[in-house]
């Protein structure tokens, strides 16, 4: 298959966002989320309902996206708010790869819940550790998605690149599940909450395993991105998962353009906080979210409107 460069793919994704959004009126918020089949896309639909029902005169356009592409879209003014991953946003703020500039218009609004990098293999694929990925068929997300970027880092940590694999497929979670069910891919990588609906769907049809990243592998990956933290997918998260599996963890957070008005961002945060139960019905991890946890410093400048909201509640 023809491999496009990261710049080409991210550019195409941003162009799609712009074409889908056209030129909205000032009271329309463009909200970039994630790929269909993941958690962010339906979570964005819930946010649309919450914000349109709470903020007078505001309409929300939900658009697909990915962790890296969303930061670019907000920075470039092609979206006003979105979901992002802490490790990717910090890279953008610091101008670290895959970003070739320092983002100045991306502000933090709220940390929502932990995310887990998950490398799901077919049980009969013979993949027991990251070294075994060499020569296998991978299915991952399009460039511009944090799960795909972490996959690159995992391979690099073990002295590999995509060139060392038999084939790489880029697409949605749904595409990856179909390929895995049909035996046309050996491993599926994604970054999302647990249990992931796409992985549960796959486990209903095939016997799967989760790839454990040992301590030395975590250390190598932290050498690539210091924001990576070791975390555990507990035993029993997925069918026939009898042991805890160590992997990379990070956080999902809400970002907004720094030049969005303080009043509007205050209203977005207040509306979201008052309806956390609605968000938790889609992403179960949100049920543990509090005002204190939402305000955690993740290395991304806090929006002024969010600062005002947190200070009023005594958590900053």
XYZ file of N, CA and C in Angstrom, residues 6 8 16 20 26 37 72 86 102 104 125 138 149 160 165 177 184 186 223 262 267 283 293-294 304 315:
78
model
N 3.645 11.684 7.457
C 2.817 12.230 8.529
C 2.248 13.594 8.197
N 1.506 14.856 5.261
C 0.432 14.722 4.276
C -0.862 14.270 4.932
N -10.091 18.127 5.927
C -11.420 17.538 6.067
C -12.221 18.238 7.143
N -15.641 20.254 6.424
C -16.864 19.853 7.132
C -17.450 21.024 7.896
N -20.400 32.919 14.635
C -19.623 33.084 15.850
C -20.160 32.273 17.015
N -16.096 4.716 16.614
C -15.771 3.434 17.222
C -15.010 3.586 18.519
N -3.659 20.507 16.772
C -3.364 21.328 15.594
C -4.588 22.129 15.157
N -2.954 14.274 27.205
C -1.984 15.113 27.901
C -0.589 15.028 27.289
N 5.915 25.540 18.566
C 5.348 25.598 19.905
C 3.938 26.173 19.834
N 0.731 28.044 20.925
C 0.521 29.193 21.820
C -0.949 29.499 22.058
N -1.256 -15.389 17.492
C -0.326 -14.668 16.619
C 1.123 -14.815 17.051
N 0.126 -5.000 11.463
C -0.420 -4.063 12.445
C -1.623 -3.324 11.877
N 0.729 7.457 17.386
C 2.024 8.043 17.732
C 2.722 7.216 18.808
N 12.742 -0.726 16.288
C 11.981 -1.006 15.069
C 11.277 0.247 14.558
N 7.719 -4.170 9.971
C 6.486 -4.943 10.036
C 6.115 -5.444 8.650
N -10.954 -3.628 14.067
C -11.667 -4.788 14.601
C -12.034 -5.753 13.480
N -6.820 -10.748 9.278
C -5.986 -9.990 8.347
C -5.052 -9.016 9.050
N -2.508 -8.936 12.920
C -2.067 -9.684 14.102
C -2.192 -8.880 15.379
N 12.099 7.730 27.851
C 13.223 8.446 27.266
C 12.833 9.169 25.989
N -13.370 34.234 28.400
C -13.397 33.631 29.731
C -14.818 33.256 30.124
N -18.616 28.948 31.298
C -19.912 28.309 31.088
C -19.793 26.880 30.592
N -18.370 7.185 29.112
C -17.002 6.846 29.532
C -17.045 6.595 31.036
N -9.821 16.859 40.667
C -9.090 16.105 39.644
C -9.122 16.810 38.293
N -10.184 17.554 38.016
C -10.269 18.284 36.755
C -9.245 19.412 36.680
N -8.125 31.094 31.215
C -8.540 32.041 32.242
C -9.936 31.778 32.777
N -10.369 24.960 44.644
C -9.483 23.840 44.315
C -8.175 24.315 43.679
